Tab-separated table of C-alpha atoms (C1' of nucleotides) in Angstrom:
chain	number	residue	atom	x	y	z
A	1	MET	CA	-120.013	-102.820	137.688
A	2	ALA	CA	-116.897	-102.233	139.891
A	3	ASP	CA	-116.545	-100.281	142.919
A	4	THR	CA	-117.810	-96.716	142.758
A	5	LYS	CA	-116.351	-95.519	146.182
A	6	LYS	CA	-114.961	-91.826	146.683
A	7	PRO	CA	-111.313	-92.040	147.531
A	8	ALA	CA	-111.497	-88.977	149.604
A	9	MET	CA	-109.221	-86.647	147.773
A	10	SER	CA	-106.394	-84.942	150.156
A	11	ALA	CA	-106.783	-80.927	150.232
A	12	SER	CA	-103.675	-80.427	148.388
A	13	LYS	CA	-104.426	-82.625	145.854
A	14	ALA	CA	-107.777	-80.832	145.241
A	15	GLU	CA	-105.914	-77.761	145.053
A	16	ILE	CA	-103.498	-79.038	142.292
A	17	LEU	CA	-106.768	-80.072	140.502
A	18	ASP	CA	-108.037	-76.537	140.808
A	19	ALA	CA	-104.973	-75.121	139.554
A	20	ALA	CA	-104.680	-77.533	136.638
A	21	ALA	CA	-108.137	-77.186	135.581
A	22	GLU	CA	-107.703	-73.380	135.700
A	23	VAL	CA	-104.633	-73.372	133.400
A	24	PHE	CA	-105.610	-76.115	131.226
A	25	MET	CA	-108.690	-73.809	130.436
A	26	ARG	CA	-106.573	-70.659	129.668
A	27	LEU	CA	-103.829	-72.450	127.642
A	28	GLY	CA	-105.323	-75.731	126.363
A	29	ALA	CA	-104.573	-78.890	127.978
A	30	ASP	CA	-101.889	-79.943	125.380
A	31	THR	CA	-100.157	-76.402	125.180
A	32	ALA	CA	-99.945	-76.144	129.058
A	33	SER	CA	-96.944	-77.231	130.687
A	34	ILE	CA	-96.603	-78.997	134.144
A	35	ASP	CA	-94.310	-76.039	134.913
A	36	ASP	CA	-97.145	-73.391	134.090
A	37	VAL	CA	-99.767	-75.494	136.549
A	38	ALA	CA	-96.694	-75.354	139.316
A	39	ARG	CA	-96.458	-71.625	138.482
A	40	GLN	CA	-100.303	-71.071	139.139
A	41	LEU	CA	-99.622	-73.009	142.576
A	42	GLY	CA	-96.737	-70.801	143.399
A	43	SER	CA	-94.651	-73.967	143.800
A	44	THR	CA	-92.678	-76.447	141.724
A	45	LYS	CA	-92.899	-79.541	139.728
A	46	GLY	CA	-92.143	-81.487	142.575
A	47	ARG	CA	-95.199	-81.146	144.351
A	48	ILE	CA	-97.376	-81.890	141.120
A	49	TYR	CA	-95.409	-85.303	140.323
A	50	HIS	CA	-95.531	-86.435	143.980
A	51	HIS	CA	-99.208	-86.705	143.737
A	52	PHE	CA	-99.674	-87.590	140.000
A	53	PRO	CA	-97.622	-90.070	138.048
A	54	SER	CA	-97.886	-88.050	134.724
A	55	LYS	CA	-99.570	-85.233	132.877
A	56	GLY	CA	-101.959	-87.434	131.366
A	57	VAL	CA	-103.456	-88.852	134.645
A	58	LEU	CA	-103.509	-85.071	135.878
A	59	LEU	CA	-105.485	-84.176	132.957
A	60	ALA	CA	-107.624	-87.309	133.068
A	61	GLU	CA	-108.419	-86.860	136.941
A	62	VAL	CA	-109.530	-82.980	135.901
A	63	CYS	CA	-112.013	-84.347	133.334
A	64	LEU	CA	-113.117	-87.125	136.332
A	65	ARG	CA	-113.735	-84.664	138.604
A	66	ALA	CA	-115.846	-82.512	135.826
A	67	ALA	CA	-118.071	-85.575	135.288
A	68	ASP	CA	-118.374	-86.063	138.973
A	69	PHE	CA	-119.739	-82.463	139.874
A	70	VAL	CA	-122.803	-83.037	137.713
A	71	LEU	CA	-123.315	-86.772	138.423
A	72	GLN	CA	-123.558	-85.939	142.235
A	73	LYS	CA	-126.007	-83.091	141.705
A	74	VAL	CA	-128.122	-83.953	138.818
A	75	PRO	CA	-129.671	-87.740	139.637
A	76	PRO	CA	-131.081	-86.756	143.053
A	77	VAL	CA	-133.418	-84.186	141.469
A	78	ILE	CA	-134.962	-87.045	139.448
A	79	ALA	CA	-138.435	-87.803	141.060
A	80	PRO	CA	-139.716	-91.425	139.283
A	81	ASP	CA	-142.983	-90.338	139.476
A	82	ALA	CA	-142.872	-86.743	138.356
A	83	ALA	CA	-143.963	-85.784	134.717
A	84	PRO	CA	-141.024	-86.186	132.178
A	85	GLU	CA	-141.196	-82.422	131.169
A	86	GLU	CA	-141.086	-81.527	135.029
A	87	ASN	CA	-137.990	-84.012	135.668
A	88	LEU	CA	-136.141	-82.657	132.536
A	89	ARG	CA	-136.729	-79.100	133.825
A	90	GLN	CA	-135.344	-79.892	137.209
A	91	MET	CA	-132.359	-81.650	135.583
A	92	VAL	CA	-131.579	-78.593	133.258
A	93	LEU	CA	-131.943	-76.223	136.291
A	94	THR	CA	-129.541	-78.082	138.080
A	95	HIS	CA	-127.126	-78.767	135.690
A	96	ILE	CA	-126.268	-75.444	134.593
A	97	PRO	CA	-125.615	-73.892	137.689
A	98	GLU	CA	-123.582	-76.636	138.629
A	99	VAL	CA	-121.660	-76.329	135.429
A	100	LEU	CA	-121.050	-72.805	135.886
A	101	ARG	CA	-119.767	-73.050	139.527
A	102	THR	CA	-117.090	-75.264	138.271
A	103	LEU	CA	-116.330	-73.790	134.808
A	104	PRO	CA	-112.899	-74.487	134.450
A	105	TYR	CA	-113.074	-78.195	134.812
A	106	HIS	CA	-115.967	-78.152	132.219
A	107	LYS	CA	-113.963	-76.059	129.711
A	108	VAL	CA	-111.564	-78.761	130.083
A	109	ILE	CA	-113.359	-81.710	129.429
A	110	ILE	CA	-115.160	-80.357	126.493
A	111	GLN	CA	-111.625	-79.841	124.908
A	112	SER	CA	-111.841	-83.624	124.916
A	113	TYR	CA	-115.275	-83.931	123.193
A	114	VAL	CA	-114.329	-82.528	120.191
A	115	GLY	CA	-113.043	-85.805	119.229
A	116	VAL	CA	-109.006	-85.531	119.981
A	117	GLN	CA	-108.036	-89.064	120.579
A	118	GLN	CA	-106.096	-88.948	123.696
A	119	LYS	CA	-102.347	-90.588	123.457
A	120	SER	CA	-102.928	-92.646	126.936
A	121	THR	CA	-99.424	-94.398	126.603
A	122	THR	CA	-99.784	-95.804	130.294
A	123	ALA	CA	-102.504	-98.267	131.378
A	124	LEU	CA	-103.513	-96.254	134.196
A	125	GLU	CA	-104.357	-93.121	131.858
A	126	ARG	CA	-106.208	-95.603	129.541
A	127	GLU	CA	-108.635	-96.932	132.480
A	128	LEU	CA	-108.986	-93.472	133.718
A	129	PHE	CA	-110.230	-92.299	130.442
A	130	ALA	CA	-112.233	-95.483	130.153
A	131	GLN	CA	-113.922	-94.332	133.359
A	132	ILE	CA	-114.782	-91.148	132.194
A	133	GLN	CA	-116.469	-92.227	128.906
A	134	GLN	CA	-118.466	-94.758	131.103
A	135	GLU	CA	-119.786	-91.813	133.265
A	136	ARG	CA	-120.259	-89.615	130.484
A	137	LYS	CA	-122.641	-92.532	129.198
A	138	ALA	CA	-124.241	-92.898	132.407
A	139	TYR	CA	-124.929	-89.170	132.441
A	140	GLU	CA	-126.307	-89.233	128.844
A	141	ASN	CA	-128.429	-92.395	129.832
A	142	LEU	CA	-130.309	-89.977	132.311
A	143	PHE	CA	-131.432	-87.929	129.529
A	144	ARG	CA	-131.890	-90.301	127.246
A	145	ASN	CA	-134.384	-92.090	129.622
A	146	VAL	CA	-136.340	-89.026	130.472
A	147	LEU	CA	-136.625	-88.187	126.801
A	148	GLN	CA	-138.018	-91.875	125.833
A	149	ALA	CA	-140.512	-91.572	128.760
A	150	GLY	CA	-141.588	-88.029	127.442
A	151	MET	CA	-141.985	-89.454	124.001
A	152	GLN	CA	-143.911	-92.567	125.214
A	153	ASP	CA	-146.510	-90.667	127.147
A	154	GLY	CA	-146.866	-87.850	124.519
A	155	SER	CA	-145.313	-84.982	126.218
A	156	PHE	CA	-142.590	-84.771	123.718
A	157	ARG	CA	-142.882	-85.369	119.890
A	158	THR	CA	-141.579	-88.689	118.689
A	159	GLN	CA	-138.087	-88.421	117.125
A	160	ASN	CA	-134.696	-89.921	116.672
A	161	THR	CA	-133.614	-90.357	120.290
A	162	SER	CA	-129.951	-90.235	120.010
A	163	ILE	CA	-129.982	-87.173	117.765
A	164	ALA	CA	-132.409	-85.341	120.227
A	165	MET	CA	-130.378	-86.431	123.200
A	166	GLN	CA	-127.073	-85.088	121.734
A	167	SER	CA	-128.633	-82.134	120.571
A	168	LEU	CA	-130.073	-81.389	124.237
A	169	LEU	CA	-126.984	-82.180	125.739
A	170	LEU	CA	-125.140	-79.623	123.811
A	171	LEU	CA	-127.798	-76.981	124.281
A	172	ILE	CA	-127.525	-77.058	128.005
A	173	ASN	CA	-123.690	-77.234	127.831
A	174	ALA	CA	-123.601	-73.965	125.641
A	175	PRO	CA	-123.113	-71.568	128.315
A	176	VAL	CA	-119.504	-73.477	128.731
A	177	PHE	CA	-118.535	-71.958	125.622
A	178	TRP	CA	-119.721	-68.221	125.868
A	179	TYR	CA	-120.050	-67.633	129.499
A	180	ARG	CA	-117.774	-65.686	131.354
A	181	PRO	CA	-118.534	-64.517	135.184
A	182	ARG	CA	-118.615	-60.770	135.654
A	183	ALA	CA	-118.263	-58.593	138.557
A	184	ASP	CA	-121.251	-56.561	137.683
A	185	GLU	CA	-123.300	-59.305	136.939
A	186	PRO	CA	-126.795	-59.512	138.693
A	187	GLU	CA	-127.149	-62.129	141.574
A	188	THR	CA	-129.646	-63.850	139.664
A	189	PHE	CA	-128.363	-63.858	136.275
A	190	VAL	CA	-127.198	-67.495	136.461
A	191	ALA	CA	-130.731	-68.601	137.415
A	192	GLU	CA	-132.489	-66.804	134.778
A	193	LEU	CA	-129.554	-68.075	132.097
A	194	SER	CA	-130.811	-71.537	133.393
A	195	ALA	CA	-134.505	-70.775	133.115
A	196	GLN	CA	-134.310	-69.595	129.573
A	197	LEU	CA	-132.207	-72.530	128.585
A	198	ALA	CA	-134.941	-74.976	130.310
A	199	ASP	CA	-137.802	-73.252	128.365
A	200	MET	CA	-135.694	-73.470	125.203
A	201	ALA	CA	-134.890	-77.250	125.954
A	202	LEU	CA	-138.377	-78.099	126.693
A	203	ALA	CA	-139.778	-76.550	123.837
A	204	SER	CA	-137.252	-77.857	121.333
A	205	LEU	CA	-138.704	-81.361	122.309
A	206	ARG	CA	-142.550	-80.608	122.020
B	1	MET	CA	-114.521	-52.638	106.109
B	2	ALA	CA	-111.274	-53.850	104.299
B	3	ASP	CA	-111.387	-55.582	100.818
B	4	THR	CA	-113.203	-58.982	101.234
B	5	LYS	CA	-111.397	-60.687	98.063
B	6	LYS	CA	-110.742	-64.411	97.349
B	7	PRO	CA	-107.072	-64.696	96.723
B	8	ALA	CA	-107.427	-67.454	94.416
B	9	MET	CA	-105.675	-70.070	96.287
B	10	SER	CA	-103.394	-72.710	94.616
B	11	ALA	CA	-104.229	-76.416	94.152
B	12	SER	CA	-101.070	-77.235	96.177
B	13	LYS	CA	-101.945	-75.158	99.066
B	14	ALA	CA	-105.495	-76.125	99.106
B	15	GLU	CA	-104.287	-79.745	99.183
B	16	ILE	CA	-102.076	-78.847	102.103
B	17	LEU	CA	-104.927	-77.218	104.102
B	18	ASP	CA	-107.140	-80.258	103.591
B	19	ALA	CA	-104.268	-82.480	105.134
B	20	ALA	CA	-103.700	-80.087	107.899
B	21	ALA	CA	-107.561	-79.980	108.646
B	22	GLU	CA	-107.439	-83.703	108.734
B	23	VAL	CA	-104.496	-84.263	111.100
B	24	PHE	CA	-105.390	-81.218	113.316
B	25	MET	CA	-108.899	-82.824	113.681
B	26	ARG	CA	-107.433	-86.237	114.649
B	27	LEU	CA	-104.549	-85.251	116.733
B	28	GLY	CA	-105.729	-81.791	117.966
B	29	ALA	CA	-104.185	-78.551	116.620
B	30	ASP	CA	-101.664	-78.392	119.358
B	31	THR	CA	-100.508	-81.759	119.684
B	32	ALA	CA	-100.222	-82.303	115.900
B	33	SER	CA	-96.739	-81.560	114.537
B	34	ILE	CA	-95.901	-80.133	111.053
B	35	ASP	CA	-94.111	-83.372	110.309
B	36	ASP	CA	-97.755	-85.284	111.026
B	37	VAL	CA	-99.338	-83.004	108.268
B	38	ALA	CA	-96.304	-83.706	106.033
B	39	ARG	CA	-96.535	-87.371	106.466
B	40	GLN	CA	-100.356	-86.859	105.399
B	41	LEU	CA	-99.305	-85.411	102.216
B	42	GLY	CA	-96.585	-87.918	101.736
B	43	SER	CA	-93.972	-85.087	101.546
B	44	THR	CA	-91.742	-83.370	103.832
B	45	LYS	CA	-92.047	-80.032	105.982
B	46	GLY	CA	-90.336	-78.097	103.129
B	47	ARG	CA	-93.258	-78.202	101.055
B	48	ILE	CA	-95.452	-76.747	104.080
B	49	TYR	CA	-93.003	-73.838	105.102
B	50	HIS	CA	-92.768	-72.861	101.293
B	51	HIS	CA	-96.493	-72.156	101.267
B	52	PHE	CA	-96.926	-71.279	105.187
B	53	PRO	CA	-94.783	-69.086	107.198
B	54	SER	CA	-95.572	-70.655	110.371
B	55	LYS	CA	-98.028	-73.421	112.158
B	56	GLY	CA	-99.795	-70.696	113.612
B	57	VAL	CA	-100.821	-69.136	110.062
B	58	LEU	CA	-101.397	-72.639	108.946
B	59	LEU	CA	-104.099	-73.327	111.694
B	60	ALA	CA	-105.335	-69.909	110.944
B	61	GLU	CA	-106.021	-70.260	107.247
B	62	VAL	CA	-107.494	-73.602	108.225
B	63	CYS	CA	-110.085	-71.994	110.498
B	64	LEU	CA	-110.521	-69.115	108.023
B	65	ARG	CA	-111.546	-71.618	105.437
B	66	ALA	CA	-113.876	-73.243	107.686
B	67	ALA	CA	-115.707	-69.860	108.384
B	68	ASP	CA	-115.581	-69.065	104.480
B	69	PHE	CA	-117.501	-72.557	103.661
B	70	VAL	CA	-120.644	-71.478	105.675
B	71	LEU	CA	-120.444	-67.768	104.769
B	72	GLN	CA	-120.613	-68.555	101.003
B	73	LYS	CA	-123.598	-70.813	101.238
B	74	VAL	CA	-125.995	-69.540	103.650
B	75	PRO	CA	-126.262	-65.838	102.981
B	76	PRO	CA	-127.603	-66.562	99.669
B	77	VAL	CA	-130.582	-68.682	100.743
B	78	ILE	CA	-132.109	-65.668	103.113
B	79	ALA	CA	-135.131	-63.950	101.367
B	80	PRO	CA	-135.648	-60.344	102.691
B	81	ASP	CA	-139.303	-60.505	102.218
B	82	ALA	CA	-139.828	-64.252	103.791
B	83	ALA	CA	-140.931	-64.776	107.102
B	84	PRO	CA	-138.291	-65.299	109.553
B	85	GLU	CA	-139.404	-68.769	110.523
B	86	GLU	CA	-138.818	-69.649	106.747
B	87	ASN	CA	-135.677	-67.743	106.507
B	88	LEU	CA	-134.394	-69.606	109.804
B	89	ARG	CA	-135.144	-72.897	108.562
B	90	GLN	CA	-133.537	-72.372	105.195
B	91	MET	CA	-130.472	-71.163	106.697
B	92	VAL	CA	-130.353	-74.288	108.956
B	93	LEU	CA	-130.865	-76.513	106.207
B	94	THR	CA	-128.163	-75.022	104.272
B	95	HIS	CA	-125.590	-74.684	107.312
B	96	ILE	CA	-125.759	-78.510	108.384
B	97	PRO	CA	-124.987	-80.277	105.239
B	98	GLU	CA	-122.283	-77.711	104.204
B	99	VAL	CA	-120.542	-78.110	107.695
B	100	LEU	CA	-120.895	-82.251	107.548
B	101	ARG	CA	-119.432	-81.658	104.027
B	102	THR	CA	-116.335	-80.116	105.158
B	103	LEU	CA	-116.194	-81.664	108.725
B	104	PRO	CA	-112.442	-81.805	109.566
B	105	TYR	CA	-112.317	-78.112	108.912
B	106	HIS	CA	-115.121	-77.088	111.456
B	107	LYS	CA	-113.651	-79.707	113.999
B	108	VAL	CA	-110.604	-77.560	114.047
B	109	ILE	CA	-112.216	-74.348	114.541
B	110	ILE	CA	-114.194	-75.679	117.475
B	111	GLN	CA	-111.394	-76.529	119.224
B	112	SER	CA	-110.611	-72.783	119.387
B	113	TYR	CA	-114.232	-71.937	120.302
B	114	VAL	CA	-113.531	-73.403	123.819
B	115	GLY	CA	-111.690	-70.092	124.439
B	116	VAL	CA	-108.098	-71.528	124.334
B	117	GLN	CA	-106.216	-68.174	123.492
B	118	GLN	CA	-104.133	-68.541	120.507
B	119	LYS	CA	-100.384	-67.690	121.163
B	120	SER	CA	-100.082	-65.737	118.104
B	121	THR	CA	-96.679	-64.305	118.375
B	122	THR	CA	-96.307	-63.200	114.777
B	123	ALA	CA	-98.303	-59.776	113.574
B	124	LEU	CA	-99.852	-61.797	110.471
B	125	GLU	CA	-101.365	-64.559	112.721
B	126	ARG	CA	-102.952	-61.757	114.928
B	127	GLU	CA	-104.312	-60.348	111.934
B	128	LEU	CA	-105.451	-63.548	110.644
B	129	PHE	CA	-107.430	-64.471	113.982
B	130	ALA	CA	-109.151	-61.203	114.061
B	131	GLN	CA	-110.256	-61.695	110.847
B	132	ILE	CA	-111.651	-65.235	111.672
B	133	GLN	CA	-113.260	-63.431	114.701
B	134	GLN	CA	-114.874	-60.634	112.402
B	135	GLU	CA	-116.076	-63.386	110.024
B	136	ARG	CA	-117.742	-65.151	113.073
B	137	LYS	CA	-119.499	-62.260	114.214
B	138	ALA	CA	-120.554	-61.575	110.870
B	139	TYR	CA	-122.046	-65.062	110.791
B	140	GLU	CA	-123.455	-64.607	114.296
B	141	ASN	CA	-125.354	-61.343	113.283
B	142	LEU	CA	-127.225	-63.270	110.385
B	143	PHE	CA	-128.760	-65.336	113.228
B	144	ARG	CA	-129.248	-62.322	115.214
B	145	ASN	CA	-131.156	-60.541	112.883
B	146	VAL	CA	-133.484	-63.205	111.938
B	147	LEU	CA	-134.260	-63.896	115.758
B	148	GLN	CA	-134.927	-60.180	116.190
B	149	ALA	CA	-137.214	-60.127	113.216
B	150	GLY	CA	-139.118	-63.116	114.474
B	151	MET	CA	-139.393	-61.899	118.232
B	152	GLN	CA	-140.716	-58.510	116.405
B	153	ASP	CA	-143.260	-60.007	114.438
B	154	GLY	CA	-144.403	-62.420	117.124
B	155	SER	CA	-143.346	-65.815	115.317
B	156	PHE	CA	-140.544	-66.155	117.908
B	157	ARG	CA	-141.157	-65.770	121.905
B	158	THR	CA	-139.619	-62.741	123.294
B	159	GLN	CA	-136.301	-63.725	125.227
B	160	ASN	CA	-132.730	-62.483	125.790
B	161	THR	CA	-131.438	-62.432	122.235
B	162	SER	CA	-127.757	-62.910	122.759
B	163	ILE	CA	-128.597	-66.423	124.756
B	164	ALA	CA	-130.914	-67.506	122.377
B	165	MET	CA	-128.429	-66.975	119.410
B	166	GLN	CA	-125.385	-68.537	121.418
B	167	SER	CA	-127.797	-71.411	121.953
B	168	LEU	CA	-129.242	-71.762	118.553
B	169	LEU	CA	-125.482	-71.589	116.938
B	170	LEU	CA	-124.526	-74.270	119.076
B	171	LEU	CA	-127.614	-76.606	118.832
B	172	ILE	CA	-127.057	-76.433	114.595
B	173	ASN	CA	-123.415	-77.176	115.186
B	174	ALA	CA	-123.871	-80.076	117.695
B	175	PRO	CA	-123.566	-82.933	114.801
B	176	VAL	CA	-119.894	-81.406	114.367
B	177	PHE	CA	-119.323	-83.051	117.881
B	178	TRP	CA	-120.576	-86.372	117.434
B	179	TYR	CA	-121.278	-86.980	113.572
B	180	ARG	CA	-118.777	-89.559	111.776
B	181	PRO	CA	-119.870	-90.377	108.475
B	182	ARG	CA	-120.575	-94.177	107.900
B	183	ALA	CA	-120.434	-96.152	104.940
B	184	ASP	CA	-123.645	-98.140	105.456
B	185	GLU	CA	-125.374	-94.679	106.207
B	186	PRO	CA	-128.360	-94.027	103.833
B	187	GLU	CA	-128.164	-91.344	101.271
B	188	THR	CA	-130.824	-88.995	103.067
B	189	PHE	CA	-129.032	-89.294	106.279
B	190	VAL	CA	-127.673	-85.760	106.368
B	191	ALA	CA	-131.059	-84.064	105.151
B	192	GLU	CA	-133.163	-85.930	107.493
B	193	LEU	CA	-130.908	-85.255	110.360
B	194	SER	CA	-130.695	-81.490	109.304
B	195	ALA	CA	-134.697	-81.385	109.143
B	196	GLN	CA	-134.929	-82.624	112.640
B	197	LEU	CA	-132.450	-79.970	113.869
B	198	ALA	CA	-134.162	-77.479	112.131
B	199	ASP	CA	-137.526	-78.507	113.654
B	200	MET	CA	-135.990	-78.674	117.210
B	201	ALA	CA	-134.248	-75.236	116.445
B	202	LEU	CA	-137.450	-73.404	115.385
B	203	ALA	CA	-139.586	-75.116	118.159
B	204	SER	CA	-137.093	-74.071	120.866
B	205	LEU	CA	-137.694	-70.467	119.863
B	206	ARG	CA	-141.504	-70.769	119.657
C	1	DT	C1'	-78.714	-72.113	76.110
C	2	DT	C1'	-79.019	-70.177	80.184
C	3	DG	C1'	-80.472	-68.327	83.895
C	4	DA	C1'	-83.760	-67.631	87.367
C	5	DC	C1'	-87.176	-68.508	90.021
C	6	DA	C1'	-91.080	-71.783	91.877
C	7	DG	C1'	-91.419	-75.710	94.423
C	8	DC	C1'	-90.001	-78.680	96.881
C	9	DA	C1'	-86.575	-82.211	99.795
C	10	DT	C1'	-82.645	-82.572	103.340
C	11	DA	C1'	-80.146	-81.714	107.353
C	12	DC	C1'	-79.449	-79.094	110.700
C	13	DT	C1'	-80.098	-75.887	115.344
C	14	DC	C1'	-82.152	-74.608	119.491
C	15	DA	C1'	-85.771	-73.811	122.651
C	16	DG	C1'	-88.898	-75.961	125.671
C	17	DT	C1'	-90.691	-79.784	127.902
C	18	DA	C1'	-91.903	-84.342	130.387
C	19	DG	C1'	-90.107	-87.153	133.528
C	20	DT	C1'	-86.271	-88.574	137.079
C	21	DA	C1'	-83.045	-88.494	140.818
C	22	DT	C1'	-81.694	-86.685	144.677
C	23	DG	C1'	-82.013	-83.575	148.328
C	24	DT	C1'	-84.473	-81.312	152.215
C	25	DT	C1'	-87.887	-80.041	155.551
C	26	DT	C1'	-91.841	-80.747	158.578
C	27	DG	C1'	-94.806	-83.204	161.145
C	28	DC	C1'	-95.907	-87.453	163.827
C	29	DC	C1'	-95.636	-91.818	166.183
C	30	DT	C1'	-93.221	-94.662	169.826
D	1	DA	C1'	-85.247	-87.733	171.823
D	2	DG	C1'	-85.158	-89.913	167.497
D	3	DG	C1'	-86.489	-91.645	163.649
D	4	DC	C1'	-89.150	-92.260	159.555
D	5	DA	C1'	-91.998	-91.136	155.988
D	6	DA	C1'	-94.757	-87.744	153.490
D	7	DA	C1'	-94.566	-83.444	151.299
D	8	DC	C1'	-92.380	-80.900	148.727
D	9	DA	C1'	-87.853	-78.117	146.117
D	10	DT	C1'	-83.722	-78.244	143.217
D	11	DA	C1'	-81.053	-80.016	139.324
D	12	DC	C1'	-80.729	-82.771	136.235
D	13	DT	C1'	-81.614	-85.650	131.449
D	14	DA	C1'	-83.234	-86.781	127.370
D	15	DC	C1'	-86.382	-85.815	123.598
D	16	DT	C1'	-89.679	-83.708	120.731
D	17	DG	C1'	-90.721	-80.337	117.693
D	18	DA	C1'	-90.827	-75.334	115.415
D	19	DG	C1'	-88.396	-73.062	112.568
D	20	DT	C1'	-84.182	-72.465	109.050
D	21	DA	C1'	-80.352	-72.983	105.901
D	22	DT	C1'	-79.305	-74.673	101.791
D	23	DG	C1'	-79.237	-78.038	98.026
D	24	DC	C1'	-81.907	-80.152	94.256
D	25	DT	C1'	-84.930	-80.057	89.944
D	26	DG	C1'	-87.993	-78.861	86.447
D	27	DT	C1'	-89.973	-75.030	83.778
D	28	DC	C1'	-90.233	-71.074	80.861
D	29	DA	C1'	-89.193	-66.731	79.468
D	30	DA	C1'	-85.446	-64.065	76.989
DNA sequence: TTGACAGCATACTCAGTAGTATGTTTGCCT
DNA sequence: AGGCAAACATACTACTGAGTATGCTGTCAA
């Protein structure tokens, strides 16, 4: 495996990624123009093209950051000695709030999950999208492993693992499709939502 | 409620919709051009613009057809006197094969579920997208009703109905994201897949 | 037979957009 | 002080792609 360093992103670059995620979410990554992102920043194209060589790379880095968010939060809550059910519950309870905290990023990466093949003309873009796919598979395997462990020790019923994993992942990402933060929303809403989805997820496997 | 007639589409128009669904699925509705759709048909733009006033209307009619597919198959299997659990099972077992049979259409309509606001400049486009949203809500209500019935008679656990319904709908649409028909796939695969997802869906609610 | 219309193809226009080339400013190091 | 590079802004180019205007061909009714 190659180096898995974090290049320590500059503040300006992070600000651009935030704006891009916001705009790509609202207009769609294809429809939105670089000028749209610049307008969201209150600046011009020059700033963006100074930090990113192309629109495709900008999009790829938004998606990559989306994957990184959950990959930094979820693995630490997995306890090797804990029961699969408890592990899965903690994973879901960690995943959902983190996803909703960084919602625009995940709304963007989900656009690519629909199966639209990236055009990816340049080599750098292809490399980045390959890296995204790799991180996605790594994240999937976290869930696949806990699923298999649960089926082995009898806490989960035996069924096709791939189908169960895909369904589970989509279930815990469901709020990305419909959730919209509201001002009058109770402080505890996200936690309660996560708990309900964790219950549903676990129940669906028993 | 307005008239719910079926305008009896011409064969050529249906062929264009099939091609558009296929191309929009592959390239994304935004990225794909009208010329791409024409090339898929082995013809030129002229044919498409003879039947559809704009790209937006073409996209809307693809989405509308996607909604119609399931709306024609699922409601008939709902038996007013049957138990909610049995009704829901039949709905899922009908929904999934129909969706996979008309997969390109549903891959296109899912692109719009991500929340990308349509530009919809013309009045006709706005009307069509309003109609799509209306049919979507009608379809959601089929599931909302059976959920509430099940919670009332105790076959389903009591929980937030909207969250449960959204999660359920996404769960049964999960195969749209990952399923790809394969030549070496067993004849019974779709049926088995549907059965597994129906089990998961029902279990998640108990 | 003819005209009139449906059903396309061909050949354009024109607006928007990715990308580039070239200024301009602002720290920062020596 | 002064120079130098990072971090932008400005002003272009070239091209793609939606939409249009118009031409062509078969079919069918009167």
